[in-house]
mmCIF file with all atom_site columns, C-alpha atoms in Angstrom:
data_model
loop_
_atom_site.group_PDB
_atom_site.id
_atom_site.type_symbol
_atom_site.label_atom_id
_atom_site.label_alt_id
_atom_site.label_comp_id
_atom_site.label_asym_id
_atom_site.label_entity_id
_atom_site.label_seq_id
_atom_site.pdbx_PDB_ins_code
_atom_site.Cartn_x
_atom_site.Cartn_y
_atom_site.Cartn_z
_atom_site.occupancy
_atom_site.B_iso_or_equiv
_atom_site.pdbx_formal_charge
_atom_site.auth_seq_id
_atom_site.auth_comp_id
_atom_site.auth_asym_id
_atom_site.auth_atom_id
_atom_site.pdbx_PDB_model_num
ATOM 1   C CA . UNK A 1 1   ? 57.135 -96.195  -60.673  1.00 47.00 ? 1   UNK A CA 1
ATOM 2   C CA . UNK A 1 2   ? 53.470 -96.022  -59.660  1.00 47.00 ? 2   UNK A CA 1
ATOM 3   C CA . UNK A 1 3   ? 53.022 -99.596  -60.981  1.00 47.00 ? 3   UNK A CA 1
ATOM 4   C CA . UNK A 1 4   ? 55.604 -101.067 -58.598  1.00 52.00 ? 4   UNK A CA 1
ATOM 5   C CA . UNK A 1 5   ? 54.232 -103.637 -56.178  1.00 51.00 ? 5   UNK A CA 1
ATOM 6   C CA . UNK A 1 6   ? 55.346 -104.051 -52.571  1.00 52.00 ? 6   UNK A CA 1
ATOM 7   C CA . UNK A 1 7   ? 57.851 -106.812 -51.871  1.00 47.00 ? 7   UNK A CA 1
ATOM 8   C CA . UNK A 1 8   ? 55.474 -108.768 -49.633  1.00 48.00 ? 8   UNK A CA 1
ATOM 9   C CA . UNK A 1 9   ? 51.728 -108.622 -50.280  1.00 42.00 ? 9   UNK A CA 1
ATOM 10  C CA . UNK A 1 10  ? 51.101 -110.289 -46.904  1.00 34.00 ? 10  UNK A CA 1
ATOM 11  C CA . UNK A 1 11  ? 52.854 -107.399 -45.144  1.00 41.00 ? 11  UNK A CA 1
ATOM 12  C CA . UNK A 1 12  ? 50.979 -104.916 -47.318  1.00 40.00 ? 12  UNK A CA 1
ATOM 13  C CA . UNK A 1 13  ? 47.607 -106.381 -46.364  1.00 35.00 ? 13  UNK A CA 1
ATOM 14  C CA . UNK A 1 14  ? 48.315 -106.516 -42.630  1.00 36.00 ? 14  UNK A CA 1
ATOM 15  C CA . UNK A 1 15  ? 49.858 -103.052 -42.676  1.00 39.00 ? 15  UNK A CA 1
ATOM 16  C CA . UNK A 1 16  ? 46.862 -101.646 -44.502  1.00 38.00 ? 16  UNK A CA 1
ATOM 17  C CA . UNK A 1 17  ? 44.506 -103.209 -41.993  1.00 34.00 ? 17  UNK A CA 1
ATOM 18  C CA . UNK A 1 18  ? 46.404 -101.641 -39.108  1.00 38.00 ? 18  UNK A CA 1
ATOM 19  C CA . UNK A 1 19  ? 46.657 -98.201  -40.688  1.00 39.00 ? 19  UNK A CA 1
ATOM 20  C CA . UNK A 1 20  ? 43.192 -97.912  -42.215  1.00 37.00 ? 20  UNK A CA 1
ATOM 21  C CA . UNK A 1 21  ? 41.726 -97.080  -38.799  1.00 34.00 ? 21  UNK A CA 1
ATOM 22  C CA . UNK A 1 22  ? 43.914 -93.953  -38.664  1.00 37.00 ? 22  UNK A CA 1
ATOM 23  C CA . UNK A 1 23  ? 42.511 -92.685  -41.971  1.00 37.00 ? 23  UNK A CA 1
ATOM 24  C CA . UNK A 1 24  ? 45.439 -93.676  -44.165  1.00 39.00 ? 24  UNK A CA 1
ATOM 25  C CA . UNK A 1 25  ? 45.029 -95.403  -47.485  1.00 39.00 ? 25  UNK A CA 1
ATOM 26  C CA . UNK A 1 26  ? 46.147 -98.941  -48.299  1.00 43.00 ? 26  UNK A CA 1
ATOM 27  C CA . UNK A 1 27  ? 49.942 -99.223  -48.026  1.00 44.00 ? 27  UNK A CA 1
ATOM 28  C CA . UNK A 1 28  ? 50.186 -101.209 -51.237  1.00 46.00 ? 28  UNK A CA 1
ATOM 29  C CA . UNK A 1 29  ? 48.361 -98.560  -53.245  1.00 47.00 ? 29  UNK A CA 1
ATOM 30  C CA . UNK A 1 30  ? 50.451 -95.513  -52.343  1.00 55.00 ? 30  UNK A CA 1
ATOM 31  C CA . UNK A 1 31  ? 51.256 -93.295  -55.296  1.00 66.00 ? 31  UNK A CA 1
ATOM 32  C CA . UNK A 1 32  ? 55.053 -93.267  -55.450  1.00 66.00 ? 32  UNK A CA 1
ATOM 33  C CA . UNK A 1 33  ? 54.917 -90.771  -58.344  1.00 67.00 ? 33  UNK A CA 1
ATOM 34  C CA . UNK A 1 34  ? 52.646 -88.383  -56.425  1.00 77.00 ? 34  UNK A CA 1
ATOM 35  C CA . UNK A 1 35  ? 53.469 -85.726  -53.854  1.00 89.00 ? 35  UNK A CA 1
ATOM 36  C CA . UNK A 1 36  ? 54.967 -86.692  -50.480  1.00 93.00 ? 36  UNK A CA 1
ATOM 37  C CA . UNK A 1 37  ? 51.552 -87.211  -48.869  1.00 93.00 ? 37  UNK A CA 1
ATOM 38  C CA . UNK A 1 38  ? 50.408 -89.478  -51.712  1.00 92.00 ? 38  UNK A CA 1
ATOM 39  C CA . UNK A 1 39  ? 53.747 -91.281  -51.620  1.00 92.00 ? 39  UNK A CA 1
ATOM 40  C CA . UNK A 1 40  ? 53.099 -92.289  -48.012  1.00 94.00 ? 40  UNK A CA 1
ATOM 41  C CA . UNK A 1 41  ? 49.370 -92.821  -48.546  1.00 93.00 ? 41  UNK A CA 1
ATOM 42  C CA . UNK A 1 42  ? 48.460 -89.959  -46.206  1.00 94.00 ? 42  UNK A CA 1
ATOM 43  C CA . UNK A 1 43  ? 46.005 -87.096  -46.126  1.00 93.00 ? 43  UNK A CA 1
ATOM 44  C CA . UNK A 1 44  ? 47.531 -83.605  -45.898  1.00 92.00 ? 44  UNK A CA 1
ATOM 45  C CA . UNK A 1 45  ? 46.320 -83.153  -42.310  1.00 94.00 ? 45  UNK A CA 1
ATOM 46  C CA . UNK A 1 46  ? 48.130 -86.296  -41.093  1.00 95.00 ? 46  UNK A CA 1
ATOM 47  C CA . UNK A 1 47  ? 49.665 -86.167  -37.623  1.00 95.00 ? 47  UNK A CA 1
ATOM 48  C CA . UNK A 1 48  ? 53.349 -86.772  -36.974  1.00 94.00 ? 48  UNK A CA 1
ATOM 49  C CA . UNK A 1 49  ? 52.425 -90.175  -35.511  1.00 96.00 ? 49  UNK A CA 1
ATOM 50  C CA . UNK A 1 50  ? 50.548 -91.122  -38.707  1.00 97.00 ? 50  UNK A CA 1
ATOM 51  C CA . UNK A 1 51  ? 53.495 -89.962  -40.833  1.00 96.00 ? 51  UNK A CA 1
ATOM 52  C CA . UNK A 1 52  ? 55.968 -92.059  -38.846  1.00 96.00 ? 52  UNK A CA 1
ATOM 53  C CA . UNK A 1 53  ? 53.685 -95.091  -38.965  1.00 97.00 ? 53  UNK A CA 1
ATOM 54  C CA . UNK A 1 54  ? 53.191 -94.781  -42.733  1.00 96.00 ? 54  UNK A CA 1
ATOM 55  C CA . UNK A 1 55  ? 56.934 -94.298  -43.218  1.00 96.00 ? 55  UNK A CA 1
ATOM 56  C CA . UNK A 1 56  ? 57.718 -97.510  -41.317  1.00 96.00 ? 56  UNK A CA 1
ATOM 57  C CA . UNK A 1 57  ? 55.207 -99.493  -43.371  1.00 95.00 ? 57  UNK A CA 1
ATOM 58  C CA . UNK A 1 58  ? 56.352 -98.123  -46.748  1.00 94.00 ? 58  UNK A CA 1
ATOM 59  C CA . UNK A 1 59  ? 60.071 -98.228  -45.928  1.00 94.00 ? 59  UNK A CA 1
ATOM 60  C CA . UNK A 1 60  ? 59.734 -101.907 -45.054  1.00 94.00 ? 60  UNK A CA 1
ATOM 61  C CA . UNK A 1 61  ? 57.796 -102.618 -48.275  1.00 93.00 ? 61  UNK A CA 1
ATOM 62  C CA . UNK A 1 62  ? 60.082 -100.683 -50.630  1.00 92.00 ? 62  UNK A CA 1
ATOM 63  C CA . UNK A 1 63  ? 63.520 -101.147 -49.035  1.00 93.00 ? 63  UNK A CA 1
ATOM 64  C CA . UNK A 1 64  ? 65.947 -102.307 -51.757  1.00 91.00 ? 64  UNK A CA 1
ATOM 65  C CA . UNK A 1 65  ? 67.213 -105.128 -49.522  1.00 93.00 ? 65  UNK A CA 1
ATOM 66  C CA . UNK A 1 66  ? 63.728 -106.705 -49.476  1.00 92.00 ? 66  UNK A CA 1
ATOM 67  C CA . UNK A 1 67  ? 62.247 -105.440 -52.753  1.00 92.00 ? 67  UNK A CA 1
ATOM 68  C CA . UNK A 1 68  ? 64.329 -106.383 -55.775  1.00 91.00 ? 68  UNK A CA 1
ATOM 69  C CA . UNK A 1 69  ? 62.076 -104.780 -58.381  1.00 91.00 ? 69  UNK A CA 1
ATOM 70  C CA . UNK A 1 70  ? 63.570 -102.231 -60.715  1.00 89.00 ? 70  UNK A CA 1
ATOM 71  C CA . UNK A 1 71  ? 62.843 -98.798  -59.252  1.00 88.00 ? 71  UNK A CA 1
ATOM 72  C CA . UNK A 1 72  ? 62.447 -99.976  -55.651  1.00 90.00 ? 72  UNK A CA 1
ATOM 73  C CA . UNK A 1 73  ? 65.563 -98.065  -54.584  1.00 91.00 ? 73  UNK A CA 1
ATOM 74  C CA . UNK A 1 74  ? 64.239 -94.829  -56.128  1.00 91.00 ? 74  UNK A CA 1
ATOM 75  C CA . UNK A 1 75  ? 60.848 -95.394  -54.488  1.00 91.00 ? 75  UNK A CA 1
ATOM 76  C CA . UNK A 1 76  ? 62.556 -95.991  -51.142  1.00 93.00 ? 76  UNK A CA 1
ATOM 77  C CA . UNK A 1 77  ? 64.587 -92.782  -51.503  1.00 92.00 ? 77  UNK A CA 1
ATOM 78  C CA . UNK A 1 78  ? 61.410 -90.785  -52.192  1.00 93.00 ? 78  UNK A CA 1
ATOM 79  C CA . UNK A 1 79  ? 59.691 -92.380  -49.175  1.00 94.00 ? 79  UNK A CA 1
ATOM 80  C CA . UNK A 1 80  ? 62.709 -91.496  -47.048  1.00 93.00 ? 80  UNK A CA 1
ATOM 81  C CA . UNK A 1 81  ? 62.691 -87.900  -48.322  1.00 93.00 ? 81  UNK A CA 1
ATOM 82  C CA . UNK A 1 82  ? 58.925 -87.625  -47.728  1.00 94.00 ? 82  UNK A CA 1
ATOM 83  C CA . UNK A 1 83  ? 59.439 -88.717  -44.129  1.00 95.00 ? 83  UNK A CA 1
ATOM 84  C CA . UNK A 1 84  ? 62.280 -86.233  -43.582  1.00 93.00 ? 84  UNK A CA 1
ATOM 85  C CA . UNK A 1 85  ? 60.274 -83.311  -44.978  1.00 93.00 ? 85  UNK A CA 1
ATOM 86  C CA . UNK A 1 86  ? 56.928 -84.131  -43.388  1.00 95.00 ? 86  UNK A CA 1
ATOM 87  C CA . UNK A 1 87  ? 58.340 -84.728  -39.903  1.00 95.00 ? 87  UNK A CA 1
ATOM 88  C CA . UNK A 1 88  ? 60.288 -81.444  -39.819  1.00 93.00 ? 88  UNK A CA 1
ATOM 89  C CA . UNK A 1 89  ? 57.790 -78.699  -38.914  1.00 94.00 ? 89  UNK A CA 1
ATOM 90  C CA . UNK A 1 90  ? 59.549 -75.916  -40.859  1.00 93.00 ? 90  UNK A CA 1
ATOM 91  C CA . UNK A 1 91  ? 60.199 -78.029  -43.952  1.00 92.00 ? 91  UNK A CA 1
ATOM 92  C CA . UNK A 1 92  ? 56.605 -79.288  -43.907  1.00 93.00 ? 92  UNK A CA 1
ATOM 93  C CA . UNK A 1 93  ? 55.225 -75.725  -43.761  1.00 92.00 ? 93  UNK A CA 1
ATOM 94  C CA . UNK A 1 94  ? 57.382 -74.760  -46.752  1.00 89.00 ? 94  UNK A CA 1
ATOM 95  C CA . UNK A 1 95  ? 56.406 -77.925  -48.625  1.00 90.00 ? 95  UNK A CA 1
ATOM 96  C CA . UNK A 1 96  ? 52.691 -77.379  -47.972  1.00 91.00 ? 96  UNK A CA 1
ATOM 97  C CA . UNK A 1 97  ? 52.966 -73.747  -49.094  1.00 87.00 ? 97  UNK A CA 1
ATOM 98  C CA . UNK A 1 98  ? 54.708 -74.764  -52.322  1.00 86.00 ? 98  UNK A CA 1
ATOM 99  C CA . UNK A 1 99  ? 52.211 -77.585  -52.874  1.00 87.00 ? 99  UNK A CA 1
ATOM 100 C CA . UNK A 1 100 ? 49.296 -75.171  -52.505  1.00 83.00 ? 100 UNK A CA 1
ATOM 101 C CA . UNK A 1 101 ? 50.991 -72.515  -54.642  1.00 83.00 ? 101 UNK A CA 1
ATOM 102 C CA . UNK A 1 102 ? 51.580 -75.116  -57.328  1.00 79.00 ? 102 UNK A CA 1
ATOM 103 C CA . UNK A 1 103 ? 47.875 -75.950  -57.400  1.00 78.00 ? 103 UNK A CA 1
ATOM 104 C CA . UNK A 1 104 ? 46.984 -72.252  -57.565  1.00 80.00 ? 104 UNK A CA 1
ATOM 105 C CA . UNK A 1 105 ? 49.471 -71.676  -60.395  1.00 81.00 ? 105 UNK A CA 1
ATOM 106 C CA . UNK A 1 106 ? 48.028 -74.622  -62.327  1.00 77.00 ? 106 UNK A CA 1
ATOM 107 C CA . UNK A 1 107 ? 44.565 -73.088  -61.953  1.00 79.00 ? 107 UNK A CA 1
ATOM 108 C CA . UNK A 1 108 ? 45.802 -69.699  -63.194  1.00 83.00 ? 108 UNK A CA 1
ATOM 109 C CA . UNK A 1 109 ? 47.553 -71.376  -66.111  1.00 80.00 ? 109 UNK A CA 1
ATOM 110 C CA . UNK A 1 110 ? 44.352 -73.226  -67.061  1.00 82.00 ? 110 UNK A CA 1
ATOM 111 C CA . UNK A 1 111 ? 42.403 -69.967  -66.951  1.00 87.00 ? 111 UNK A CA 1
ATOM 112 C CA . UNK A 1 112 ? 45.006 -68.306  -69.187  1.00 86.00 ? 112 UNK A CA 1
ATOM 113 C CA . UNK A 1 113 ? 44.898 -71.199  -71.650  1.00 85.00 ? 113 UNK A CA 1
ATOM 114 C CA . UNK A 1 114 ? 41.082 -71.119  -71.748  1.00 86.00 ? 114 UNK A CA 1
ATOM 115 C CA . UNK A 1 115 ? 41.134 -67.363  -72.276  1.00 84.00 ? 115 UNK A CA 1
ATOM 116 C CA . UNK A 1 116 ? 43.644 -67.736  -75.104  1.00 84.00 ? 116 UNK A CA 1
ATOM 117 C CA . UNK A 1 117 ? 41.591 -70.471  -76.779  1.00 85.00 ? 117 UNK A CA 1
ATOM 118 C CA . UNK A 1 118 ? 38.379 -68.440  -76.480  1.00 85.00 ? 118 UNK A CA 1
ATOM 119 C CA . UNK A 1 119 ? 40.185 -65.380  -77.823  1.00 83.00 ? 119 UNK A CA 1
ATOM 120 C CA . UNK A 1 120 ? 41.423 -67.360  -80.828  1.00 84.00 ? 120 UNK A CA 1
ATOM 121 C CA . UNK A 1 121 ? 37.944 -68.765  -81.471  1.00 85.00 ? 121 UNK A CA 1
ATOM 122 C CA . UNK A 1 122 ? 36.421 -65.284  -81.272  1.00 84.00 ? 122 UNK A CA 1
ATOM 123 C CA . UNK A 1 123 ? 39.102 -63.878  -83.579  1.00 81.00 ? 123 UNK A CA 1
ATOM 124 C CA . UNK A 1 124 ? 38.551 -66.697  -86.099  1.00 84.00 ? 124 UNK A CA 1
ATOM 125 C CA . UNK A 1 125 ? 34.783 -66.133  -85.964  1.00 79.00 ? 125 UNK A CA 1
ATOM 126 C CA . UNK A 1 126 ? 35.201 -62.371  -86.478  1.00 79.00 ? 126 UNK A CA 1
ATOM 127 C CA . UNK A 1 127 ? 37.551 -62.963  -89.401  1.00 79.00 ? 127 UNK A CA 1
ATOM 128 C CA . UNK A 1 128 ? 35.061 -65.389  -90.964  1.00 79.00 ? 128 UNK A CA 1
ATOM 129 C CA . UNK A 1 129 ? 32.206 -62.866  -90.565  1.00 78.00 ? 129 UNK A CA 1
ATOM 130 C CA . UNK A 1 130 ? 34.365 -60.070  -92.008  1.00 76.00 ? 130 UNK A CA 1
ATOM 131 C CA . UNK A 1 131 ? 35.489 -62.252  -94.934  1.00 75.00 ? 131 UNK A CA 1
ATOM 132 C CA . UNK A 1 132 ? 31.920 -63.310  -95.602  1.00 75.00 ? 132 UNK A CA 1
ATOM 133 C CA . UNK A 1 133 ? 30.871 -59.629  -95.596  1.00 69.00 ? 133 UNK A CA 1
ATOM 134 C CA . UNK A 1 134 ? 33.603 -58.737  -98.092  1.00 70.00 ? 134 UNK A CA 1
ATOM 135 C CA . UNK A 1 135 ? 32.724 -61.549  -100.467 1.00 68.00 ? 135 UNK A CA 1
ATOM 136 C CA . UNK A 1 136 ? 29.062 -60.509  -100.767 1.00 65.00 ? 136 UNK A CA 1
#
């Protein structure tokens, strides 16, 4: 879905110009496949006003009544869900916590994978040295 284009490029350009001053990214380049902040083209510290403004822009661009592309309805539903979560203080806190925990878990997983790979390399090297010693 990340390759979907907004229904009206003219709207996208004017919307981006009006939102870029608030620190948001271009409305037409939001990452629909990303997390809720990326979906709305926001930074994680966005204010409620910025969230509502981004929601209005993206909802207008991706609404299935105005955007007939395949996947526009799914993109609109995700934009709607992002707005609901990010504008509810309790839901947003939970979402942010899970988002941060997910990043931490990915880091731990990468460390475990690297450790496992290094362990296998070391084991292979030790086996090669031992085999070489036995064959002499």
